[in-house]
Amino acid sequence: MKKLAFFDTKPYDRESFDRLNGGRYDIRYFETRLTAAALPLADGCDAACAFVNAEIDRAVVEGLVARGIKVLAMRCAGYNNVDFKAAWDAGLTVVRVPAYSPYAVAEHAAALLLSLVRHIHRAAARTRDFNFSLAGLTGFDLHGKTAGIVGTGKIGRIFAGICQGFGMRVLAYDAFPNPATGLEYVDLGRLWAESDVVSLHCPLLPETRHIVDAASLARMKRGVVLVNTSRGGLVDSDALLAALRDGAVGAAGLDVYEEESDWFYEDRSDVTRQNKTLSLLVSLPNVIVTSHQAFLTREALANIASTTFANLDAYFSGGPLENEICYRCSGAARPVNADCPRRAASGRCRPPRPRAAGTV
Ligand code: NAD
């Protein structure tokens, strides 16, 4: 039976993976993230499984391969945290779960938006204290307002549909506009200028890093609501904080944060060292921060487990790897696995075998 070193385990991961394993894999669950220091835990394993905030750098890649592990199953969609060039050089195949529930993420974005515009988080805190005053809780109708959606892939399109369901006008921006969506595509300048709500659904790439910065915030409507369920690095957090404190941004719903890997997914309430920007953001009444939980539904967890097992089954049986990404695929502006120039008829990107020690 193949042995799987499973890093960054949470109780909810274990429940879905144990339920769907069907005795196929000997899963060794570790609470620690996959780091160079944690590599010895993977000794004797055939595959490793990691999550969204692991830093899969060259040292980790080479350490896995040195232990005989040739496949890394990322149980997430985003992959900006993987050094794909190192993986290619070392001969490590990387697979991922490209979609587990776009509904989960889009609905979480909608939950953040509704909570912010109707002050639900503040109302809930008040009534818990038996304070039933409505002062300061005036919201606004979403109906008739404009939502600007950046990235119209699986999640962005569903979020667009939710906004349309509220009676909102939807403007869209995508580096690769898709006419089949029927959405009104505009340039970013127009999207910033005309939107009452801006929601980010594009991947974190060099060209999208800080797509929301002081300059783009200055072009947005005063009082705009910003929702980010995509990746923290899309937003310059200090510029957002300044815009929130100045009133230029009316509210922000953040499921992701650019330095989240030091904080998210764990109870850090006893840590005395603080991240100043994050501390200030969470203290604002018009900001809701959730801990990268948009994916966390029963349906998504089941899909993550079943797709990860399917990826590993395909790898070990020599079949096509539908969800493989390599440094060429990942370097493209969007995942184009099927078009990877290195992909052969086998359906694999086929990383080269690692060089034997001492050879050039
Ligand atoms: P997707 O690949 O289906 O869609 C991404 C879209 O972004 C595509 O339409 C693509 O063309 C577009 N895009 C690429 N480069 C762009 C650019 N420079 N500017 C604007 N658009 C660009 O991905 P998806 O499944 O819709 O996921 C979107 C993002 O959501 C992921 O990249 C991931 O970072 C994030 N995500 C977050 C969670 C969470 O729990 N918070 C869960 C899953 C995914």
XYZ file of C-alpha atoms and ligand atoms in Angstrom:
404
model
C 0.000 0.000 0.000
C 1.358 3.456 -0.937
C 2.228 5.677 1.986
C 1.078 9.282 1.981
C 2.690 11.931 4.206
C -0.165 14.336 4.902
C 0.968 17.739 6.229
C -0.893 20.585 7.928
C -3.665 18.230 9.038
C -6.799 19.685 10.558
C -9.612 17.550 12.038
C -11.891 18.406 9.099
C -9.258 17.226 6.568
C -8.794 13.959 8.366
C -12.518 13.233 8.531
C -13.032 13.609 4.757
C -9.792 11.850 3.746
C -10.403 8.900 6.095
C -13.998 8.577 4.910
C -13.051 8.535 1.204
C -9.744 6.645 1.370
C -11.379 3.237 1.082
C -8.207 1.602 2.394
C -6.202 2.612 -0.687
C -3.470 4.613 1.041
C -1.624 4.385 4.332
C -2.052 8.018 5.352
C 0.351 9.446 7.927
C -1.197 12.610 9.289
C 1.066 15.383 10.591
C -0.121 18.648 12.097
C 2.994 20.508 11.034
C 3.189 22.287 7.703
C 5.445 20.878 5.025
C 8.746 22.690 5.573
C 12.378 21.692 5.132
C 12.562 20.968 8.885
C 9.503 18.676 8.690
C 10.885 16.598 5.798
C 12.114 13.666 7.941
C 8.453 12.937 8.751
C 8.047 11.927 5.106
C 10.744 9.247 5.312
C 9.498 5.994 3.815
C 6.500 7.637 2.123
C 5.652 7.510 -1.589
C 3.749 10.796 -1.841
C 3.262 14.005 0.087
C 0.154 16.122 0.472
C 0.270 19.809 1.426
C -2.043 22.783 1.672
C -2.282 26.364 0.592
C 0.097 28.112 2.995
C 3.021 25.659 2.838
C 6.102 27.250 1.276
C 7.156 24.612 -1.239
C 10.558 26.088 -2.061
C 13.568 24.442 -3.671
C 14.834 22.990 -0.375
C 11.485 21.299 0.266
C 11.235 20.029 -3.317
C 14.733 18.585 -3.303
C 14.223 17.142 0.179
C 11.097 15.295 -0.957
C 12.805 13.889 -4.031
C 15.867 12.887 -1.969
C 13.451 10.791 0.131
C 12.131 9.038 -2.960
C 8.909 11.054 -3.144
C 8.078 11.855 -6.750
C 4.583 13.272 -6.394
C 3.285 16.174 -4.346
C -0.486 16.436 -4.119
C -1.543 19.981 -3.287
C -5.033 19.799 -1.828
C -5.864 23.340 -2.961
C -6.507 25.283 -6.158
C -4.011 28.175 -5.919
C -0.345 27.308 -6.377
C 1.602 30.569 -6.002
C 3.406 28.952 -3.040
C 5.111 26.209 -5.097
C 8.513 26.610 -6.763
C 7.536 24.837 -9.987
C 10.896 25.393 -11.629
C 12.548 23.551 -8.738
C 9.939 20.798 -9.017
C 10.622 20.445 -12.714
C 14.387 20.406 -12.215
C 14.153 17.786 -9.481
C 11.564 15.592 -11.219
C 8.768 16.148 -8.719
C 5.288 15.896 -10.208
C 2.857 18.392 -8.696
C -0.891 17.885 -8.875
C -3.619 20.037 -7.405
C -7.374 20.302 -6.933
C -8.370 22.968 -9.457
C -11.994 23.209 -8.350
C -13.570 21.768 -5.245
C -16.527 24.022 -4.847
C -16.517 27.355 -6.590
C -19.930 27.821 -4.931
C -18.330 27.645 -1.478
C -15.975 30.539 -2.255
C -18.482 32.641 -4.187
C -21.097 32.204 -1.444
C -18.533 33.195 1.204
C -17.774 36.350 -0.793
C -21.520 37.054 -0.833
C -21.718 36.391 2.932
C -18.942 38.917 3.574
C -20.613 41.444 1.295
C -24.065 41.110 2.897
C -22.644 41.172 6.423
C -20.724 44.350 5.681
C -23.441 46.321 3.933
C -26.047 45.411 6.619
C -23.616 45.477 9.590
C -24.627 41.956 10.622
C -21.364 41.355 12.519
C -21.898 44.510 14.596
C -25.588 43.788 15.184
C -24.828 40.259 16.398
C -22.207 41.576 18.841
C -24.663 44.183 20.158
C -27.653 41.908 20.716
C -25.416 39.440 22.564
C -24.931 42.274 25.086
C -28.689 42.937 25.095
C -28.047 46.186 23.214
C -30.923 46.471 20.748
C -30.102 49.948 19.475
C -30.059 50.381 15.685
C -27.962 53.554 15.773
C -25.144 53.402 13.257
C -26.428 50.261 11.553
C -27.951 51.877 8.461
C -26.957 49.874 5.416
C -27.671 50.184 1.710
C -29.563 48.137 -0.867
C -27.417 46.048 -3.186
C -30.244 46.137 -5.714
C -29.425 48.673 -8.396
C -25.755 48.988 -7.373
C -22.790 47.990 -9.533
C -20.497 45.052 -8.748
C -17.053 45.013 -10.370
C -15.661 41.509 -10.653
C -11.961 40.992 -11.342
C -11.401 37.488 -12.718
C -14.334 35.700 -14.328
C -13.262 32.096 -13.941
C -15.241 29.493 -12.043
C -15.677 31.494 -8.835
C -15.981 34.956 -10.361
C -18.747 33.804 -12.701
C -20.768 32.289 -9.846
C -20.310 35.425 -7.784
C -21.457 37.460 -10.796
C -24.622 35.345 -10.951
C -25.269 35.911 -7.228
C -24.876 39.666 -7.712
C -27.235 39.586 -10.677
C -29.685 37.703 -8.455
C -29.606 40.667 -6.085
C -30.500 42.932 -9.001
C -27.013 44.389 -9.310
C -25.388 45.553 -12.511
C -22.214 43.557 -13.074
C -19.029 44.840 -14.706
C -16.220 42.375 -15.306
C -12.506 42.473 -15.975
C -10.411 39.486 -16.980
C -7.057 39.204 -18.754
C -8.832 36.602 -20.895
C -12.422 37.804 -21.320
C -14.854 34.989 -21.987
C -17.696 36.080 -24.272
C -19.646 32.930 -23.329
C -20.227 34.402 -19.851
C -22.459 37.093 -21.324
C -20.844 39.531 -18.860
C -20.061 43.145 -19.695
C -16.257 43.330 -19.830
C -14.648 46.716 -19.231
C -11.100 47.879 -18.640
C -9.876 48.064 -15.066
C -10.038 51.870 -14.985
C -13.764 51.794 -15.723
C -14.364 48.937 -13.311
C -12.679 50.833 -10.470
C -14.533 54.053 -11.310
C -18.067 52.651 -11.674
C -18.285 49.891 -9.064
C -19.968 50.182 -5.669
C -18.603 46.746 -4.800
C -15.298 45.311 -6.043
C -14.708 41.580 -5.648
C -11.410 39.888 -6.541
C -11.421 36.434 -8.164
C -8.188 36.307 -10.195
C -5.065 34.307 -9.294
C -2.022 35.843 -7.625
C 0.566 36.304 -10.363
C 3.402 38.806 -10.739
C 1.076 40.959 -12.861
C -1.827 40.810 -10.392
C 0.190 41.426 -7.213
C -1.203 44.584 -5.571
C -3.771 45.004 -8.337
C -5.533 46.941 -5.574
C -3.023 49.551 -4.414
C -3.059 53.240 -3.514
C -3.389 54.209 -7.199
C -6.319 51.896 -7.977
C -8.023 52.725 -4.651
C -7.814 56.407 -5.573
C -9.758 55.667 -8.749
C -12.584 53.853 -6.948
C -15.895 55.349 -5.847
C -15.800 56.864 -2.368
C -17.310 54.312 0.021
C -16.643 51.304 -2.233
C -16.911 47.880 -0.592
C -13.929 45.630 -1.327
C -14.213 41.849 -1.064
C -11.148 39.640 -1.432
C -11.589 35.870 -1.256
C -8.812 35.185 -3.751
C -5.267 35.814 -2.529
C -3.952 38.337 -0.016
C -1.152 39.508 -2.293
C -3.700 41.026 -4.682
C -4.217 43.873 -2.211
C -1.651 46.288 -0.783
C -2.877 45.973 2.815
C -1.286 49.211 4.029
C -2.887 51.166 1.184
C -6.243 49.536 1.975
C -5.889 50.356 5.661
C -5.176 53.999 4.830
C -8.187 54.137 2.484
C -10.458 52.566 5.127
C -9.333 54.992 7.816
C -9.843 57.914 5.437
C -13.342 56.720 4.451
C -12.386 56.279 0.792
C -13.173 52.586 1.163
C -16.466 52.046 2.963
C -15.882 48.472 4.061
C -13.682 45.470 3.353
C -14.342 41.742 3.577
C -11.058 39.856 3.569
C -10.807 36.089 3.578
C -7.143 36.342 2.648
C -4.273 38.540 3.772
C -0.881 39.057 2.183
C 1.067 37.820 5.199
C -1.538 35.278 6.248
C 0.794 32.285 6.380
C 2.181 33.498 9.743
C -1.292 33.811 11.262
C -4.151 32.065 9.530
C -5.550 28.612 10.346
C -4.202 28.654 13.913
C -5.210 30.129 17.271
C -2.700 32.980 17.639
C -4.545 34.720 20.469
C -1.661 34.179 22.884
C 1.034 35.498 20.544
C 2.395 38.787 21.867
C 4.214 39.766 18.670
C 1.598 41.398 16.449
C 1.272 42.162 12.772
C 0.512 45.878 12.938
C -1.498 46.142 9.726
C -3.551 43.021 10.452
C -4.195 44.167 14.041
C -5.468 47.518 12.776
C -7.586 45.925 10.047
C -9.361 43.517 12.424
C -10.022 46.367 14.845
C -12.042 48.410 12.341
C -15.833 48.044 12.605
C -16.214 48.139 8.827
C -13.791 45.266 8.210
C -14.476 41.551 8.446
C -11.483 39.236 8.306
C -12.015 35.492 7.994
C -9.148 33.045 8.142
C -9.040 31.776 4.525
C -12.215 29.808 5.220
C -14.141 30.493 2.009
C -13.473 26.922 0.863
C -14.681 25.345 4.091
C -17.922 23.553 3.274
C -18.734 19.846 3.581
C -19.091 19.626 -0.190
C -15.714 21.255 -0.843
C -13.909 19.046 1.691
C -15.350 15.917 0.078
C -14.319 17.125 -3.382
C -10.802 18.003 -2.169
C -10.353 14.484 -0.796
C -11.839 12.656 -3.791
C -9.862 14.715 -6.351
C -6.623 14.290 -4.377
C -7.141 10.520 -4.306
C -7.984 10.521 -8.046
C -4.786 12.523 -8.737
C -2.679 10.065 -6.733
C -4.410 7.025 -8.268
C -3.671 8.421 -11.749
C -0.048 9.119 -10.846
C 0.640 5.671 -9.427
C -1.235 3.839 -12.214
C 0.673 5.766 -14.900
C -2.477 7.372 -16.291
C -2.939 10.912 -17.615
C -2.632 13.599 -14.967
C -5.505 15.940 -15.587
C -4.590 18.175 -12.675
C -0.818 18.324 -13.065
C 0.890 21.688 -13.281
C 4.481 22.265 -14.202
C 6.639 25.338 -14.345
C 5.482 26.114 -17.868
C 1.807 25.664 -17.033
C 2.130 27.631 -13.842
C 4.106 30.374 -15.552
C 1.271 31.047 -17.941
C -1.103 33.840 -17.100
C -3.696 31.191 -16.340
C -3.459 27.444 -15.899
C -3.307 25.896 -19.326
C -2.388 22.375 -18.316
C -3.752 20.797 -21.445
C -1.731 23.209 -23.600
C 1.555 22.804 -21.764
C 4.104 22.464 -24.554
C 5.824 19.705 -22.622
C 2.708 17.626 -22.256
C 2.924 14.449 -24.252
C 0.223 12.142 -25.532
C 0.436 10.425 -22.155
C -1.317 13.429 -20.647
C 1.618 14.245 -18.369
C 4.005 17.160 -18.329
C 6.659 14.526 -17.701
C 9.277 16.164 -15.526
C 12.741 14.856 -16.399
C 14.249 12.212 -14.174
C 16.444 13.723 -11.490
C 20.116 13.634 -12.314
C 22.127 10.985 -10.572
C 24.462 12.340 -7.907
C 27.736 13.531 -9.356
C 26.483 13.913 -12.950
C 26.082 17.269 -14.641
P -10.130 30.160 -12.364
O -8.815 29.725 -12.881
O -11.366 29.406 -12.782
O -10.378 31.703 -12.730
C -9.378 32.677 -12.615
C -9.701 33.770 -13.618
O -8.734 34.806 -13.471
C -9.625 33.286 -15.065
O -10.782 33.671 -15.785
C -8.384 33.979 -15.609
O -8.470 34.278 -16.988
C -8.389 35.237 -14.767
N -7.107 35.938 -14.783
C -5.864 35.422 -15.017
N -4.955 36.418 -15.004
C -5.643 37.555 -14.778
C -5.251 38.915 -14.669
N -3.965 39.290 -14.830
N -6.207 39.826 -14.439
C -7.518 39.462 -14.303
N -7.934 38.189 -14.407
C -7.014 37.257 -14.635
O -9.990 30.186 -10.789
P -11.147 30.106 -9.706
O -11.412 28.697 -9.359
O -12.264 30.984 -10.124
O -10.383 30.741 -8.447
C -10.042 32.107 -8.420
C -9.080 32.335 -7.283
O -9.745 32.094 -6.046
C -7.888 31.357 -7.253
O -6.818 31.864 -8.020
C -7.522 31.281 -5.807
O -6.476 32.204 -5.562
C -8.777 31.752 -5.079
N -9.355 30.721 -4.200
C -9.592 31.051 -2.902
C -10.164 30.126 -2.053
C -10.464 30.473 -0.602
O -10.743 29.568 0.195
N -10.446 31.736 -0.228
C -10.492 28.861 -2.527
C -10.255 28.571 -3.868
C -9.689 29.508 -4.705
